[in-house]
Short mmCIF file of C-alpha atoms and ligand atoms in Angstrom, two decimals:
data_model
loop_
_atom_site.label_atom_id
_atom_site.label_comp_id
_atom_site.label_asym_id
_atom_site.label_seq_id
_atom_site.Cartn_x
_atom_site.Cartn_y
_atom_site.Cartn_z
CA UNK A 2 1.75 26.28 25.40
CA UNK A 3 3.64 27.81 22.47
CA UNK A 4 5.97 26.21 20.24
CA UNK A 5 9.41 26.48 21.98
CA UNK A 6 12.96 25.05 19.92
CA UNK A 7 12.89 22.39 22.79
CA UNK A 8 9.46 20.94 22.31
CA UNK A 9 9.46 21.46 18.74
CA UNK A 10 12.74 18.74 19.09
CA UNK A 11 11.12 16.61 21.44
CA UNK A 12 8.60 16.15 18.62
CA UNK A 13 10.99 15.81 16.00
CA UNK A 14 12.56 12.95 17.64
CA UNK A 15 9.15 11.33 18.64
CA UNK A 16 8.45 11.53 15.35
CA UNK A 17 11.23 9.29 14.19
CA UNK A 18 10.73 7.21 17.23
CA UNK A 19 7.42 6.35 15.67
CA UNK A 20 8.74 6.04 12.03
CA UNK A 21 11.29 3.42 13.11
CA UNK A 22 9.61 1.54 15.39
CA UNK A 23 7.12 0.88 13.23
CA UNK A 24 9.79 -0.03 10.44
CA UNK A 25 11.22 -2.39 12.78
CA UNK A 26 7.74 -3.86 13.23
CA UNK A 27 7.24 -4.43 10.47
CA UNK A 28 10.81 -6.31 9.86
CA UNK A 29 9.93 -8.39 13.35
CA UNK A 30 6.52 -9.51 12.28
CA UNK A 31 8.36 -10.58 8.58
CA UNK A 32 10.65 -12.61 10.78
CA UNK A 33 7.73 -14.01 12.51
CA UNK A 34 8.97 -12.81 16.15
CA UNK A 35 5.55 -10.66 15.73
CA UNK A 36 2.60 -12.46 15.20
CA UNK A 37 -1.03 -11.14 14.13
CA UNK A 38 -1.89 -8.41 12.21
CA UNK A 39 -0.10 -5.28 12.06
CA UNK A 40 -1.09 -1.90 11.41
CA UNK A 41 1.05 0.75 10.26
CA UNK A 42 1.05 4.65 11.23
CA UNK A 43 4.03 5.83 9.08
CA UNK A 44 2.56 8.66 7.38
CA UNK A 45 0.40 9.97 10.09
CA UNK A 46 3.19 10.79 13.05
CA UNK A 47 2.24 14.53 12.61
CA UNK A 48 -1.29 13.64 14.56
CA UNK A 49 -0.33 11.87 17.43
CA UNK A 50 2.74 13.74 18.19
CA UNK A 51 1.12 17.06 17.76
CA UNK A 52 -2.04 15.97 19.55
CA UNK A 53 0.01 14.68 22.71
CA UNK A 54 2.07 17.59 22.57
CA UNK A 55 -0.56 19.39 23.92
CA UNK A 56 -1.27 16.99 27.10
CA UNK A 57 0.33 16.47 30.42
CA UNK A 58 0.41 12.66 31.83
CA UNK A 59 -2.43 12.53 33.49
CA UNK A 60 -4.83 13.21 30.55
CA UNK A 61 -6.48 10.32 28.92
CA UNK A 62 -5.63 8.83 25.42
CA UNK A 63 -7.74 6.19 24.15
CA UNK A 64 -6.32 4.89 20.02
CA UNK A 65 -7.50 2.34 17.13
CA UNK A 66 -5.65 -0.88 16.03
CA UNK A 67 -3.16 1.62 14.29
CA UNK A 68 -1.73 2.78 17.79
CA UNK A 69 1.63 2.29 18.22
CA UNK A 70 2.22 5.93 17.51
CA UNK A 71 -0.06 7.36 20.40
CA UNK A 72 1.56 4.80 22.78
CA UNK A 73 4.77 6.53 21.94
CA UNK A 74 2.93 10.12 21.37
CA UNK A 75 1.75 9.55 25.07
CA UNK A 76 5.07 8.48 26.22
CA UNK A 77 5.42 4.92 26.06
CA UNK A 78 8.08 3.04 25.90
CA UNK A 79 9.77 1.44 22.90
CA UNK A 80 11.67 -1.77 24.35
CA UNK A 81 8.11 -2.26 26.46
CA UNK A 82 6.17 -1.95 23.35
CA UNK A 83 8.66 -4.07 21.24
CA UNK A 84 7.94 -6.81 23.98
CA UNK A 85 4.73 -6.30 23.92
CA UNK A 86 3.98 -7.37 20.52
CA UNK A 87 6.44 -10.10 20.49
CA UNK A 88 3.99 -11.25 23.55
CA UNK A 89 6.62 -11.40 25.94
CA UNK A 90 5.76 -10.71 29.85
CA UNK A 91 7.81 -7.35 30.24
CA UNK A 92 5.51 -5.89 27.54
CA UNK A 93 3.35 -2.90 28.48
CA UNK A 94 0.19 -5.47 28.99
CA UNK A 95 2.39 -8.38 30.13
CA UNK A 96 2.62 -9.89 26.69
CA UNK A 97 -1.53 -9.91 26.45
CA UNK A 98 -2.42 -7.59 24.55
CA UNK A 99 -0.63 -6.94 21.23
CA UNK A 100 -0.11 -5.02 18.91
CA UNK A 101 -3.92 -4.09 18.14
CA UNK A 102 -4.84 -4.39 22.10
CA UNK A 103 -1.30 -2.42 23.26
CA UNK A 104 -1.91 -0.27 26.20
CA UNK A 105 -0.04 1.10 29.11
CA UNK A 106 -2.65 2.41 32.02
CA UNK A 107 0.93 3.94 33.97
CA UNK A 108 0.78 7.10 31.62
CA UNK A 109 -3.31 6.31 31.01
CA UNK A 110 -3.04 5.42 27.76
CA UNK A 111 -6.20 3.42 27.76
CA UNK A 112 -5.59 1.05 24.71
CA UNK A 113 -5.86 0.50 21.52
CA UNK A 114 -8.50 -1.22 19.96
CA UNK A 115 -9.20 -4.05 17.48
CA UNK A 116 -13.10 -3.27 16.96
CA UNK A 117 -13.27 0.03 14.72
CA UNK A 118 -14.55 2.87 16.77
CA UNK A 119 -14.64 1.03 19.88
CA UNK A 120 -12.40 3.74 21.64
CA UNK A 121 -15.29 6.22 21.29
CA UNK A 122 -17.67 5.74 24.21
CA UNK A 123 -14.58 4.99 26.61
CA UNK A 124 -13.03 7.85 25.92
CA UNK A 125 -16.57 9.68 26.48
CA UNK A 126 -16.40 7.82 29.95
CA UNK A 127 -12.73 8.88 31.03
CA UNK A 128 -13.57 12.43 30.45
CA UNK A 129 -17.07 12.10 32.34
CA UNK A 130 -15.09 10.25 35.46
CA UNK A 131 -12.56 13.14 35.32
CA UNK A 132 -15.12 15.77 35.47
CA UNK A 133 -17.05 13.37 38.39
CA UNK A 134 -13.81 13.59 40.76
CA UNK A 135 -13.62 17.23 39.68
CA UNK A 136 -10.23 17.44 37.83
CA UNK A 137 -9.29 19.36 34.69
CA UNK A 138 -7.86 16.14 32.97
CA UNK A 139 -8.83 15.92 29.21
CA UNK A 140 -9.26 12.75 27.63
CA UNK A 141 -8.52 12.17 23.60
CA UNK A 142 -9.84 9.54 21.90
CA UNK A 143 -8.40 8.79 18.10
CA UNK A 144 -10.41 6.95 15.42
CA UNK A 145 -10.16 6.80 11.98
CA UNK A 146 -12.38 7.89 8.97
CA UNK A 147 -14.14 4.66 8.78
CA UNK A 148 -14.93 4.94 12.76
CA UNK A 149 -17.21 8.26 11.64
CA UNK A 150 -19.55 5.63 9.96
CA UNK A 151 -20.27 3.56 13.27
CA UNK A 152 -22.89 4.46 16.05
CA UNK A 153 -20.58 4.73 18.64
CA UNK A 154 -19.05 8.22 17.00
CA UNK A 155 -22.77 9.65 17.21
CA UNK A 156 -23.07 7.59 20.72
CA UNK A 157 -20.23 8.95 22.15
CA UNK A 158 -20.05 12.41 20.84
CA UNK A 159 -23.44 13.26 21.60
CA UNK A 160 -23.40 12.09 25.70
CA UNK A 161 -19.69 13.90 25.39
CA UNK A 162 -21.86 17.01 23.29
CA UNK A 163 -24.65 17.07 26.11
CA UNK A 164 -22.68 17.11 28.88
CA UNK A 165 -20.01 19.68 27.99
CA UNK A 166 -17.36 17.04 28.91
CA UNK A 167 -13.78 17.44 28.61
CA UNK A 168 -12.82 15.12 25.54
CA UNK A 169 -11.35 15.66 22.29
CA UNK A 170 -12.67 13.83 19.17
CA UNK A 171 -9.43 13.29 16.87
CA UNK A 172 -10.55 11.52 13.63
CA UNK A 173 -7.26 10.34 11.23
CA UNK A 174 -8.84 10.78 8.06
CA UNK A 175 -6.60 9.30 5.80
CA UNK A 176 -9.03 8.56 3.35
CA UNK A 177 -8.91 4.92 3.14
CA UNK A 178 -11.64 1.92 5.17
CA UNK A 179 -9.41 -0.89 4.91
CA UNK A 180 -9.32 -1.16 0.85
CA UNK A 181 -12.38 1.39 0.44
CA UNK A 182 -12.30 5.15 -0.33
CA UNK A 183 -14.14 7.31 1.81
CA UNK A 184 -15.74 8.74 -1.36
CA UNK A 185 -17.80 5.62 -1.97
CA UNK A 186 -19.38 5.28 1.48
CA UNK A 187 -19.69 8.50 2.55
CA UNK A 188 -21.99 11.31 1.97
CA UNK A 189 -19.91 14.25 3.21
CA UNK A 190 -16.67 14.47 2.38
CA UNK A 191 -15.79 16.44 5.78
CA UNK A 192 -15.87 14.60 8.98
CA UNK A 193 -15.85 17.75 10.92
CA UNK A 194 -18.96 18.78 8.47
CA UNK A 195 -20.41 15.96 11.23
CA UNK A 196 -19.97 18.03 14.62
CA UNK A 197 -22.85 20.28 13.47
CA UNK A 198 -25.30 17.63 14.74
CA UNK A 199 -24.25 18.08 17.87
CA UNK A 200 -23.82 21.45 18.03
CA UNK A 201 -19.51 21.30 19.15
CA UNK A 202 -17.06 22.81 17.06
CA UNK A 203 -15.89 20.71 14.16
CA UNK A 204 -12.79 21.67 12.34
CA UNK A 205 -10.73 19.98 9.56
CA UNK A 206 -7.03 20.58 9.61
CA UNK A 207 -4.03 19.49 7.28
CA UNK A 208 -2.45 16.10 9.23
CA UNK A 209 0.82 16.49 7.80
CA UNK A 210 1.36 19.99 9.37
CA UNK A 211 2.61 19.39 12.95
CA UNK A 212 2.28 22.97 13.55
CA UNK A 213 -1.06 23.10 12.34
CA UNK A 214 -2.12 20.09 14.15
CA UNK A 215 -0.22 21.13 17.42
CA UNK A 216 -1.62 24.63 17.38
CA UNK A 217 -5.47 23.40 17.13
CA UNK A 218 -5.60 20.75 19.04
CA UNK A 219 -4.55 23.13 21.96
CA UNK A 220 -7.47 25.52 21.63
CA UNK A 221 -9.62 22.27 22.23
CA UNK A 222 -7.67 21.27 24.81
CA UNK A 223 -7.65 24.79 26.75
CA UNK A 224 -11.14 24.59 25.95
CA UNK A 225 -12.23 21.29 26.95
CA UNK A 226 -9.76 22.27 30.18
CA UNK A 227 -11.85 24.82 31.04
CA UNK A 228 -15.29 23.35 30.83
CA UNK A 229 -16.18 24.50 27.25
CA UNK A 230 -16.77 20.77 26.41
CA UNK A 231 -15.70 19.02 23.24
CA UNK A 232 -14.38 19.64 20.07
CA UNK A 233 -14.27 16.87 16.90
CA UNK A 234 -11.09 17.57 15.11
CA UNK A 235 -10.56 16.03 11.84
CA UNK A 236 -7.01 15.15 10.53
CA UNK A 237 -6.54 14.87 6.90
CA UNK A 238 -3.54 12.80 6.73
CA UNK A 239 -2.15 9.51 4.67
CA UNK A 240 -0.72 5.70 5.35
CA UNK A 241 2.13 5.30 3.76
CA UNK A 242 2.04 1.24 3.93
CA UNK A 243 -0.84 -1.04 3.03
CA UNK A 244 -4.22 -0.91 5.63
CA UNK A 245 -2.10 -3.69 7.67
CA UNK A 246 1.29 -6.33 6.45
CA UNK A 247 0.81 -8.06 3.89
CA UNK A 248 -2.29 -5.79 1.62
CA UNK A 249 -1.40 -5.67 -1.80
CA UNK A 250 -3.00 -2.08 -1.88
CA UNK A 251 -5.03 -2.78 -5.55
CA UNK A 252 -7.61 0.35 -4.36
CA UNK A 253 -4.84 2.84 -4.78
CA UNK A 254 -2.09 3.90 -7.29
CA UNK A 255 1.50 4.04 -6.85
CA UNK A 256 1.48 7.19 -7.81
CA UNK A 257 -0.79 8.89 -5.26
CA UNK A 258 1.29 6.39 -2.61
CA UNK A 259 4.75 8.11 -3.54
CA UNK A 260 3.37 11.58 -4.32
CA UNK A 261 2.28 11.70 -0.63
CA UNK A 262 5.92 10.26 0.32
CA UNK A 263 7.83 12.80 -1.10
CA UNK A 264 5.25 15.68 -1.32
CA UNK A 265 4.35 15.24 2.40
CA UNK A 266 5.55 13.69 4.32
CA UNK A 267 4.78 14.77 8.14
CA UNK A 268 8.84 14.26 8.94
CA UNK A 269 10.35 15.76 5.66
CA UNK A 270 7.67 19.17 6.25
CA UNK A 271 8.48 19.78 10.09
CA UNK A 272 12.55 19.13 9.39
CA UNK A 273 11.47 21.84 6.71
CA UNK A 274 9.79 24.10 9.27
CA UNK A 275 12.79 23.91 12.22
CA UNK A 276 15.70 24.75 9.77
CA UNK A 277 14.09 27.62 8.27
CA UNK A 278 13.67 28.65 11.86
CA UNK A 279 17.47 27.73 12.46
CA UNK A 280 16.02 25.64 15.73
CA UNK A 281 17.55 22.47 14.05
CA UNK A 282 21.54 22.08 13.00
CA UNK A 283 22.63 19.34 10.87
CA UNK A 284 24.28 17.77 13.66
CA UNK A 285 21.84 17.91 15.80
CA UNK A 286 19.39 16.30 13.30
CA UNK A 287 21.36 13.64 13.12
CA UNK A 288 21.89 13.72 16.64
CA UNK A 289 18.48 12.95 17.18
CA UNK A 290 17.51 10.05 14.42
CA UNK A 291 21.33 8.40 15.94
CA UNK A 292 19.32 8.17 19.50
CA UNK A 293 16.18 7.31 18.17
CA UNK A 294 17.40 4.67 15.80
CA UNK A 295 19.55 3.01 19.05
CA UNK A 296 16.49 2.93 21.29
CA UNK A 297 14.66 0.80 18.72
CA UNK A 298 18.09 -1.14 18.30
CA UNK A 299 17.94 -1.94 22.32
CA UNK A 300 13.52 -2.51 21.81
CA UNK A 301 14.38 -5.19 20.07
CA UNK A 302 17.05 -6.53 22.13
CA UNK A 303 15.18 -6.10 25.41
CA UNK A 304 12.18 -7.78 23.51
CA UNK A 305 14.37 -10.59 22.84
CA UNK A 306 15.62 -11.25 25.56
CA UNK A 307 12.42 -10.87 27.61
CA UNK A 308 10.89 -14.64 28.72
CA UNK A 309 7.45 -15.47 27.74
CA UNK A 310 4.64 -15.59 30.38
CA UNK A 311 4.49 -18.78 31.90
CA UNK A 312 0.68 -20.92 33.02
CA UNK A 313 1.41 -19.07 35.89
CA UNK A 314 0.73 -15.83 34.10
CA UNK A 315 -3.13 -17.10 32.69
CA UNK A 316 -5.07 -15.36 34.62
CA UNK A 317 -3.17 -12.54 35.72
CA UNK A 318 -3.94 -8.99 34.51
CA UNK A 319 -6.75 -10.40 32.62
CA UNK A 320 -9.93 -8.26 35.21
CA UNK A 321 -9.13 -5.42 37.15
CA UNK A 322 -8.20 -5.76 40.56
CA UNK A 323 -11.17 -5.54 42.97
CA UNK A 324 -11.38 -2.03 44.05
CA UNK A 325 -13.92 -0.21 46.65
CA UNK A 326 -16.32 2.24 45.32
CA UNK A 327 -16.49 5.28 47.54
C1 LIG L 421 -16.58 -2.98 14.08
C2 LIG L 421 -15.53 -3.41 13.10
N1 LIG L 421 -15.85 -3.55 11.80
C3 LIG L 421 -14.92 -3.94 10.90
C4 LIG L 421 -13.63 -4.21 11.32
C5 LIG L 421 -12.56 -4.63 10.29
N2 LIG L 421 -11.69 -3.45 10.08
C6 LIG L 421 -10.51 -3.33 10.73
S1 LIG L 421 -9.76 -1.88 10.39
C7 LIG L 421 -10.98 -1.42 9.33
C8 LIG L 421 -10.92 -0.11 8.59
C9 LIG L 421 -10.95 1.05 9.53
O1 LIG L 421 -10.82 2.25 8.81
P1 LIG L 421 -10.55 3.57 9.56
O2 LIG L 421 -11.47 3.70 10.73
O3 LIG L 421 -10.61 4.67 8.56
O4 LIG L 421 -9.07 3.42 10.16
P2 LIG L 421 -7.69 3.25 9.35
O5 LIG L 421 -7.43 1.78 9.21
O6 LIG L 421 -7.83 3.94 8.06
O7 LIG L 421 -6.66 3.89 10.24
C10 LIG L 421 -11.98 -2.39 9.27
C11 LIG L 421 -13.19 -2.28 8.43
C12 LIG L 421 -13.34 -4.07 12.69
N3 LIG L 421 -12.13 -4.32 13.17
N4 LIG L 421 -14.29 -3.66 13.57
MG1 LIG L 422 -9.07 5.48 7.43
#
């Protein structure tokens, strides 16, 4: 699809959906209303947003334990988020899952993930099961840089590589494994150098650049649509917070931190983009972070106000319902 003034400010705001939620977050979990360990995505909204641009609802999304963004990318909801991971029963998973375990199957957004590159081989799986029934849905699966290191990348993208399926391999690169550079673990410096062993496109793209990221991510999706099979996409993007609350960040410098704030950030470049265009006014700018910054207002309130499951909740939603195999 190409870049209309309408979607192009349907990704705008879904980019400062992200931004503040995840500021907000990060001032709930302070507070203590959030408990566990959070992981930012500030810094990285260009990916998701311009990845799920490309998708329609019934295409799979599987994240990392740095998903809140591809929730929303996918079409989540804030206030059920917000409860979410303040635990409360009107969350997304009924208050069970979390932050790092958020999911919400209605739009098949099939979870995020505390276990680094654990989204992989699912992912792989939703794509085969689609092409099984004999639908065109694609399925996405997100990981990050350090994900590339762990056998379930080459697990999953070589069943997805040898059987043409429909799945798209979206590594964040933001060059950071917790507190370690990818430099000192890693041989190549390219994760898309890595798609060559399996003989699927690989291709590295600027992360900041929603354009960039919207417009490349589509030719894998047409093509994975159309039974051309996968393609491993490689983001090149940057936190701007610590690898999760509370990091003191010693591996990097201020510096490179606040160069990549005001140099690029993913918001700051596309705002660029759509007034040079003149398919953004001033008002409507501010239009758009005024309704963004209420609906994390009412998250917050809803999540509030939302009880907490009850003993009566235990074992509810925990396994999947029984269902028949045809
Ligand atoms: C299998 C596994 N090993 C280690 C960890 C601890 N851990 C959590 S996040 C993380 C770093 C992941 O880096 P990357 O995949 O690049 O994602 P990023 O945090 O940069 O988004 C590690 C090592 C884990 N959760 N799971
Ligand atoms: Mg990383």
């Amino acid at each position: 699809m190409a870049l209309s003034p309408e979607l192009c400010k349907k990704m705008y705001k879904d980019m400062w959906r992200i931004r503040l939620f995840e500021e907000e977050a990060h001032r709930q979990t302070s507070l203590g209303s959030v408990v566990g360990a959070l992981h930012m995505y500030c810094g990285e909204e260009a990916v998701a947003v311009g990845v799920c641009g490309n998708l329609r609802d019934d295409d799979y999304v599987l994240g990392t334990h740095r998903s809140h963004g591809h929730c929303i990318a996918k079409g989540a909801k804030p206030n059920e988020m917000m409860a979410e991971l303040f635990g409360k029963v009107t969350g997304t998973c009924a208050g069970k899952g979390g932050s790092m375990h958020i999911a919400d199957f209605s739009l098949n957004m099939l979870g995020a993930n505390g276990i680094v590159g654990a989204g992989i081989g699912p992912a792989t799986g939703a794509a085969l099961a689609g092409k099984m029934r004999g639908t065109d849905q694609v399925s996405v699966c997100f990981f990050g840089d350090g994900a590339a290191a762990r056998g379930t990348f080459h697990e999953g993208i070589g069943f997805g590589a040898l059987w043409k399926l429909p799945v798209i391999y979206v590594c964040e690169n933001n060059q950071y494994q917790q507190w370690v550079p990818r430099s000192n673990v890693a041989v190549l410096d390219s994760v898309a150098d890595m798609a060559g062993s399996y003989a699927i496109p690989g291709v590295s793209i600027d992360g900041q650049d929603i354009v960039e990221v919207y417009e490349v991510v589509g030719q894998a999706v047409e093509r994975a649509r159309n039974g051309g099979g996968p393609t491993l996409v490689e983001a090149k993007t940057y936190r701007f917070h610590g690898h999760s609350l509370g990091d003191e960040e010693q591996y990097r410098s201020s510096d490179e931190v606040d160069s990549w704030k005001t140099e690029r950030d993913p918001i700051t470049l596309f705002h660029t983009v759509m007034t040079h265009k003149g398919w953004l006014t001033e008002e409507e700018d501010a239009a758009i972070q005024d309704e963004a910054k209420t609906e994390i207002t009412d998250a917050v309130k809803f999540a509030e106000e939302s009880p907490y499951p009850t003993a009566a909740n235990v074992t509810t939603d925990v396994l999947a319902p029984e269902q028949e195999v045809a």
